[in-house]
Amino acid sequence: MIPSDTEQSRLLVHAYSDGELDPINALEIERRIAADPRLAVEYRQVETFKQLLRERLPREELPHGLQARIEAAVGMNAPSQPSWRSLAASIAVTAMVASGATWVVRGPEADDAIRDGVVAGHTRSLMASQPVDVISSDQHTVKPWFNGRIPESPRVVDLSKHDFPLVGGRIDVIGRKPVPTLVYRHRSHLISLTAVPTPSPALPSHLADGYNVLRWTDDGVSYWAISDLSLPELTTFEQLFRSNAPDQ
Amino acid sequence: MAKDADEARFRNVVLPHLEEAYTLARWITRNRGDADDVVQEASVRAFRAIRSFSGGNARAWVLTIVRNTAYTWLKKNRSPVLVQVEDFEAIEHAQALAGNPEVETPESLLIAENDAVRLEAAISALPDPFRETLILRDVQGLDYREIASITGVPIGTVMSRLARGRSRLIADLRGKEQ
């Protein structure tokens, strides 16, 4: 069992807040937090502090031209397309989860910023060596992976029997906030499903940047679907996602 | 051609992590112009070493190179600023002992949160080992094992630096609002 002195308990409160403790030690720390007001304060402060950093610290943008200078410095020519990009350049679905009040984004310009961020995140993932940080077709592996990395793990639905198997998950950054993204596969297409906790009014479907954009609302949750698929195919994905309950 | 293979590898392993590389370099050097230089130099090093990357965690591999390049770069280009870690820990420890649960509510931290400049200044004032650990965890979201591997210390040290660094920042942010 873990040592019981105060300093060690403080360290473990931080590790607990970061999701780094195994269940036995997590239970023990939960018990100590409940019993010791000083540890309870420490825990609340750590949580508040981490939220503050997520929300207030400006994200560092890569300086314009730096990547080009690096490519020149190592003697590379014009960038070529990653080989699997043609396979994956396909469909991005974004779920706007309206329930979480942790991150508040307001106004139409915020919606635009989120849409830009989602498209950028999807595009960036297509340029990366792999589209996910955790590779697993098991929702019970993917969902816990998000715990400790972000405040709210996303709704995970098993659609494998409908030919939408889960590929894995990753963390994207929308604005300055880390958000969970699930990646599904449909035939040769990858689907990025990003959950952004924000109040978002239902808006009509429209075309954006050459993608079809589909929006719907379920149980106080607004969803965005962005895809180069036809509207009927995208609608199929929408219907599947809405009609299959998450298995937790 | 071997160079084509190296380039493809570099494109897949290093380029996707440039923004994170820049973020880490910016916080280690505390200067965006320096970070630009560090990332470029680290990228050249990574390109030369690309065949030694054996697969696995590309992000941690890249960030390790960036971190080491940043410290080498600072040693070469900046006069060293001596940091008294013992003093820092003594101050932090005293603050912890003086803690009063009745007064120290998270809400008092929230009041102070709207000044990003002050937040950046407080982070910049942290000694290197605490600052890099905090950035890797709370800004870049790496787990303890990855941070231990990147910074070359045991996980227990990561845990302790993180807790102390955060406590110091919390104390700073709360202290200055009054």
XYZ file of C-alpha atoms in Angstrom:
426
model
C 0.000 0.000 0.000
C 1.153 3.539 -0.625
C 2.895 5.504 2.145
C 0.628 7.666 4.235
C 2.709 10.742 4.979
C 1.279 14.071 3.883
C 3.882 14.981 1.278
C 3.484 11.629 -0.451
C -0.288 11.997 -0.353
C -0.007 15.379 -2.051
C 2.048 13.919 -4.885
C -0.434 11.119 -5.309
C -3.345 13.563 -5.457
C -1.679 15.052 -8.533
C -1.074 11.624 -10.053
C -4.695 10.737 -9.301
C -5.907 13.903 -11.011
C -3.761 12.947 -14.034
C -5.290 9.477 -14.250
C -1.925 7.861 -13.548
C -2.920 5.711 -10.556
C -4.044 2.110 -10.736
C -7.545 1.428 -9.338
C -6.356 0.255 -5.900
C -4.233 3.359 -5.266
C -6.887 5.590 -6.823
C -9.421 4.251 -4.339
C -7.026 4.840 -1.465
C -6.413 8.429 -2.543
C -10.126 9.048 -2.981
C -10.563 7.886 0.611
C -7.824 10.234 1.852
C -9.232 13.161 -0.120
C -12.597 12.562 1.508
C -11.016 12.382 4.955
C -8.537 15.252 4.748
C -9.792 18.769 3.880
C -6.263 19.852 2.996
C -5.974 17.118 0.367
C -9.454 17.969 -0.888
C -8.331 21.575 -1.419
C -5.196 20.373 -3.156
C -7.255 18.205 -5.484
C -9.716 20.967 -6.377
C -6.873 23.401 -6.963
C -5.065 21.019 -9.282
C -8.223 20.442 -11.288
C -8.927 24.182 -11.478
C -5.336 24.922 -12.397
C -5.289 22.415 -15.241
C -8.560 23.776 -16.577
C -7.130 27.290 -16.384
C -4.089 26.281 -18.423
C -6.254 24.565 -21.032
C -8.545 27.546 -21.399
C -6.284 30.537 -20.962
C -2.820 29.699 -22.166
C -2.530 30.745 -25.826
C -1.677 27.938 -28.183
C 1.685 28.244 -29.877
C 1.316 28.498 -33.638
C 4.129 27.234 -35.817
C 5.828 30.338 -37.283
C 5.022 30.905 -40.913
C 7.661 29.441 -43.187
C 9.441 27.397 -40.509
C 8.442 24.065 -42.022
C 9.596 25.216 -45.465
C 12.934 26.311 -44.011
C 13.330 22.946 -42.293
C 12.552 21.059 -45.484
C 15.107 23.187 -47.300
C 17.670 22.657 -44.508
C 17.468 18.874 -44.838
C 17.509 19.044 -48.623
C 13.939 18.080 -49.311
C 12.029 19.164 -52.395
C 8.365 20.032 -52.666
C 6.263 18.002 -50.240
C 4.723 14.838 -51.618
C 1.461 13.348 -50.444
C 1.629 10.666 -47.742
C 0.881 7.357 -49.400
C -2.224 6.509 -47.442
C -3.712 9.926 -47.796
C -5.716 8.985 -50.855
C -7.109 6.113 -48.855
C -8.107 8.279 -45.970
C -8.981 11.638 -47.490
C -12.617 11.109 -47.162
C -14.932 12.027 -44.386
C -14.873 13.999 -41.196
C -17.736 13.882 -38.774
C -17.797 16.265 -35.894
C -20.021 15.891 -32.911
C -20.739 19.066 -31.038
C -21.585 17.887 -27.549
C -23.724 20.601 -26.076
C -23.960 19.257 -22.555
C -20.515 20.004 -21.136
C -20.214 23.450 -19.614
C -16.497 23.043 -19.034
C -15.557 24.786 -22.245
C -17.777 27.568 -23.370
C -17.673 28.825 -26.914
C -20.199 31.354 -28.074
C -21.456 32.965 -31.231
C -21.370 32.179 -34.935
C -17.736 33.183 -35.249
C -16.960 30.536 -32.605
C -18.830 27.963 -34.732
C -16.769 28.978 -37.717
C -13.606 28.691 -35.665
C -14.617 25.217 -34.511
C -15.426 24.114 -38.053
C -12.057 25.427 -39.216
C -10.383 23.660 -36.319
C -12.139 20.397 -37.092
C -11.183 20.530 -40.756
C -7.603 21.436 -39.781
C -7.459 18.596 -37.247
C -8.725 16.084 -39.780
C -6.321 17.329 -42.446
C -3.428 17.269 -40.013
C -4.250 13.686 -39.042
C -4.139 12.735 -42.702
C -0.608 14.130 -42.895
C 0.531 12.242 -39.778
C 2.149 8.823 -39.798
C -1.029 7.402 -38.331
C -4.460 8.937 -37.828
C -4.750 7.881 -34.171
C -2.691 7.971 -30.978
C -4.313 4.875 -29.514
C -4.978 2.021 -31.914
C -7.779 -0.281 -30.843
C -11.025 -1.633 -32.204
C -12.219 -2.124 -28.628
C -14.300 0.746 -27.283
C -13.427 -0.379 -23.748
C -9.800 0.343 -24.507
C -10.330 3.587 -26.357
C -12.696 5.252 -23.907
C -10.449 4.834 -20.815
C -7.467 6.067 -22.842
C -9.071 9.492 -22.893
C -9.511 9.523 -19.113
C -6.723 11.497 -17.524
C -5.919 13.246 -20.782
C -9.056 15.311 -21.124
C -11.890 16.178 -18.717
C -14.628 14.332 -20.563
C -14.219 11.132 -22.487
C -16.407 10.903 -25.579
C -19.483 8.799 -26.274
C -18.207 5.643 -27.976
C -20.608 3.589 -30.091
C -19.843 0.141 -31.522
C -20.835 0.194 -35.208
C -18.600 -2.664 -36.350
C -21.514 -4.883 -37.380
C -22.634 -2.083 -39.708
C -19.221 -1.996 -41.381
C -18.059 1.030 -39.399
C -15.333 -0.563 -37.235
C -13.528 1.570 -34.656
C -9.900 2.286 -35.561
C -8.850 4.192 -32.438
C -8.715 7.673 -30.966
C -6.593 10.762 -30.666
C -6.587 14.196 -29.070
C -7.166 17.134 -31.391
C -6.837 20.782 -30.472
C -9.775 22.974 -31.438
C -9.016 26.615 -30.692
C -6.842 26.149 -27.641
C -8.694 23.173 -26.212
C -7.802 19.506 -26.359
C -10.816 17.507 -27.567
C -11.371 13.775 -28.069
C -11.534 12.390 -31.596
C -12.666 8.868 -32.457
C -11.673 7.367 -35.781
C -13.952 4.885 -37.532
C -13.410 3.144 -40.845
C -15.972 2.556 -43.581
C -14.640 0.490 -46.478
C -11.542 2.492 -47.479
C -12.737 5.706 -45.837
C -11.663 7.003 -42.451
C -14.102 8.959 -40.313
C -12.930 11.404 -37.685
C -15.522 11.925 -34.972
C -14.598 14.883 -32.792
C -16.566 15.750 -29.658
C -16.462 19.433 -28.750
C -18.393 20.314 -25.604
C -20.114 23.565 -26.525
C -23.594 24.974 -26.731
C -24.353 24.997 -30.423
C -27.680 25.848 -32.047
C -29.052 23.572 -34.743
C -28.204 24.977 -38.145
C -29.316 23.854 -41.603
C -27.158 21.595 -43.743
C -24.952 23.338 -46.198
C -21.823 23.036 -48.283
C -18.496 24.194 -46.828
C -15.073 24.097 -48.464
C -16.285 21.482 -50.907
C -17.546 19.182 -48.170
C -21.121 18.271 -47.440
C -21.969 19.450 -43.961
C -24.812 17.808 -42.078
C -26.098 18.884 -38.672
C -28.507 17.310 -36.272
C -29.415 17.418 -32.589
C -30.116 14.557 -30.207
C -30.833 14.803 -26.473
C -29.255 18.214 -26.170
C -26.247 17.194 -28.247
C -25.535 18.880 -31.568
C -23.619 16.961 -34.215
C -21.713 18.143 -37.236
C -20.962 15.754 -40.093
C -18.386 16.894 -42.667
C -17.710 14.646 -45.630
C -16.850 14.327 -49.267
C -19.371 11.502 -49.406
C -22.740 12.120 -51.007
C -25.483 13.396 -48.738
C -27.380 10.035 -48.761
C -24.265 8.132 -47.623
C -23.572 10.658 -44.923
C -27.183 10.396 -43.853
C -26.694 6.632 -43.458
C -23.847 7.264 -41.060
C -25.994 9.756 -39.174
C -28.836 7.268 -38.831
C -26.494 4.515 -37.635
C -24.840 6.775 -35.098
C -28.177 7.973 -33.761
C -29.869 4.579 -33.576
C -27.043 2.682 -31.840
C -26.692 3.260 -28.114
C -23.212 3.441 -26.598
C -22.305 0.243 -24.791
C -20.567 1.250 -21.566
C 17.053 5.630 -53.223
C 18.032 5.804 -49.576
C 17.532 9.553 -49.442
C 13.963 9.210 -50.674
C 13.287 6.664 -47.940
C 14.834 8.975 -45.339
C 12.718 11.843 -46.573
C 9.546 9.781 -46.457
C 10.381 8.682 -42.937
C 11.160 12.225 -41.851
C 7.864 13.370 -43.335
C 5.946 10.734 -41.402
C 7.874 10.790 -38.127
C 9.013 14.381 -37.588
C 6.906 16.838 -39.597
C 3.572 15.943 -37.935
C 5.039 16.964 -34.567
C 6.555 20.315 -35.521
C 3.980 22.392 -33.724
C 4.476 20.457 -30.501
C 8.219 20.673 -30.996
C 7.893 24.430 -31.292
C 5.704 24.649 -28.181
C 8.226 22.718 -26.084
C 11.166 24.734 -27.441
C 9.314 27.990 -26.811
C 8.755 27.107 -23.164
C 12.249 25.749 -22.545
C 13.947 28.771 -24.120
C 11.186 31.191 -23.005
C 11.575 32.933 -26.315
C 9.823 32.381 -29.645
C 12.749 33.482 -31.801
C 15.026 31.034 -29.980
C 12.386 28.331 -30.332
C 12.363 28.841 -34.086
C 16.141 28.265 -34.226
C 15.966 25.284 -31.865
C 13.229 23.526 -33.845
C 15.123 23.996 -37.078
C 18.354 22.658 -35.574
C 16.531 19.770 -33.880
C 14.831 18.880 -37.169
C 18.189 18.648 -38.917
C 19.456 16.405 -36.114
C 16.322 14.267 -36.357
C 16.764 13.955 -40.110
C 20.351 12.738 -39.678
C 19.219 10.263 -37.040
C 16.033 9.174 -38.784
C 17.308 5.654 -39.450
C 17.855 5.136 -35.730
C 14.153 5.670 -35.077
C 12.942 2.121 -34.554
C 9.216 2.775 -34.651
C 6.937 3.309 -31.691
C 6.365 6.699 -30.147
C 7.408 9.223 -32.806
C 6.142 12.146 -30.784
C 8.269 11.266 -27.747
C 11.267 10.618 -30.000
C 10.938 14.016 -31.655
C 10.330 15.859 -28.369
C 13.395 14.202 -26.803
C 15.583 15.541 -29.594
C 13.989 18.978 -29.343
C 14.485 19.085 -25.598
C 18.148 18.113 -25.767
C 18.762 20.524 -28.628
C 17.105 23.326 -26.676
C 19.353 22.886 -23.639
C 22.475 22.587 -25.778
C 21.402 25.675 -27.676
C 20.834 27.628 -24.453
C 24.222 26.612 -23.085
C 25.866 27.823 -26.279
C 23.932 31.041 -26.783
C 22.930 32.253 -23.355
C 24.819 33.022 -20.221
C 23.675 30.484 -17.672
C 21.148 31.580 -15.085
C 21.786 29.677 -11.906
C 18.696 28.217 -10.393
C 18.628 27.356 -6.736
C 16.350 24.358 -6.754
C 16.816 23.820 -3.026
C 15.631 27.356 -2.303
C 12.702 26.904 -4.581
C 11.676 23.698 -2.869
C 12.044 25.271 0.552
C 9.772 28.144 -0.423
C 7.255 25.814 -1.974
C 7.329 23.554 1.065
C 6.769 26.505 3.393
C 3.824 27.585 1.296
C 2.352 24.121 1.521
C 2.724 24.049 5.299
C 1.126 27.466 5.630
C -1.890 26.303 3.672
C -5.247 27.006 5.206
C -8.107 24.889 3.828
C -10.694 27.445 4.964
C -9.244 30.197 2.801
C -7.668 28.386 -0.138
C -10.595 27.718 -2.378
C -10.265 27.007 -6.080
C -12.541 29.989 -6.637
C -9.812 32.383 -5.567
C -7.701 30.923 -8.350
C -10.484 31.480 -10.860
C -10.545 35.191 -10.128
C -6.925 35.447 -11.154
C -7.240 33.431 -14.295
C -8.127 36.047 -16.859
C -4.650 37.338 -17.356
C -2.813 35.109 -19.823
C 0.222 37.338 -19.657
C 0.527 36.805 -15.922
C 0.046 33.086 -16.399
C 2.844 32.981 -18.961
C 5.109 35.031 -16.715
C 4.475 32.687 -13.783
C 5.280 29.627 -15.893
C 8.398 31.295 -17.274
C 9.594 31.940 -13.722
C 9.614 28.219 -12.900
C 13.054 26.560 -12.849
C 13.777 24.508 -15.979
C 13.084 20.994 -14.651
C 9.705 22.026 -13.233
C 8.746 24.109 -16.252
C 9.512 21.467 -18.860
C 7.684 18.791 -16.860
C 4.626 20.990 -16.437
C 4.542 21.941 -20.122
C 4.910 18.338 -21.272
C 2.051 17.238 -19.033
C -0.410 20.121 -18.700
C 0.039 21.781 -22.088
C 1.101 18.885 -24.313
C -0.754 16.101 -22.503
C 1.983 13.463 -22.371
C 1.732 10.761 -19.731
C 4.227 10.295 -16.895
C 6.030 7.445 -18.618
C 6.614 9.486 -21.771
C 7.784 12.495 -19.757
C 10.181 10.318 -17.756
C 11.615 8.992 -20.999
C 11.946 12.434 -22.601
C 13.496 14.158 -19.603
C 15.598 11.168 -18.554
C 14.426 10.896 -14.955
C 12.437 8.295 -12.961
C 8.648 8.522 -12.934
C 8.764 9.439 -9.234
C 10.780 12.531 -10.119
C 8.264 13.472 -12.804
C 5.490 13.166 -10.233
C 7.319 15.274 -7.687
C 8.338 17.997 -10.169
C 4.804 18.214 -11.478
C 3.253 18.537 -8.037
C 5.799 21.125 -6.921
C 5.648 23.111 -10.123
C 1.876 23.277 -10.008
C 1.823 24.204 -6.323
C 4.239 27.024 -6.987
C 2.136 28.368 -9.864
C -1.067 28.093 -7.872
C 0.572 30.014 -5.031
C 1.894 32.641 -7.474
C -1.436 33.169 -9.165
C -3.305 33.406 -5.914
C -0.715 35.588 -4.224
C -0.561 38.306 -6.860
C -4.234 39.031 -7.014
C -4.333 40.515 -3.537
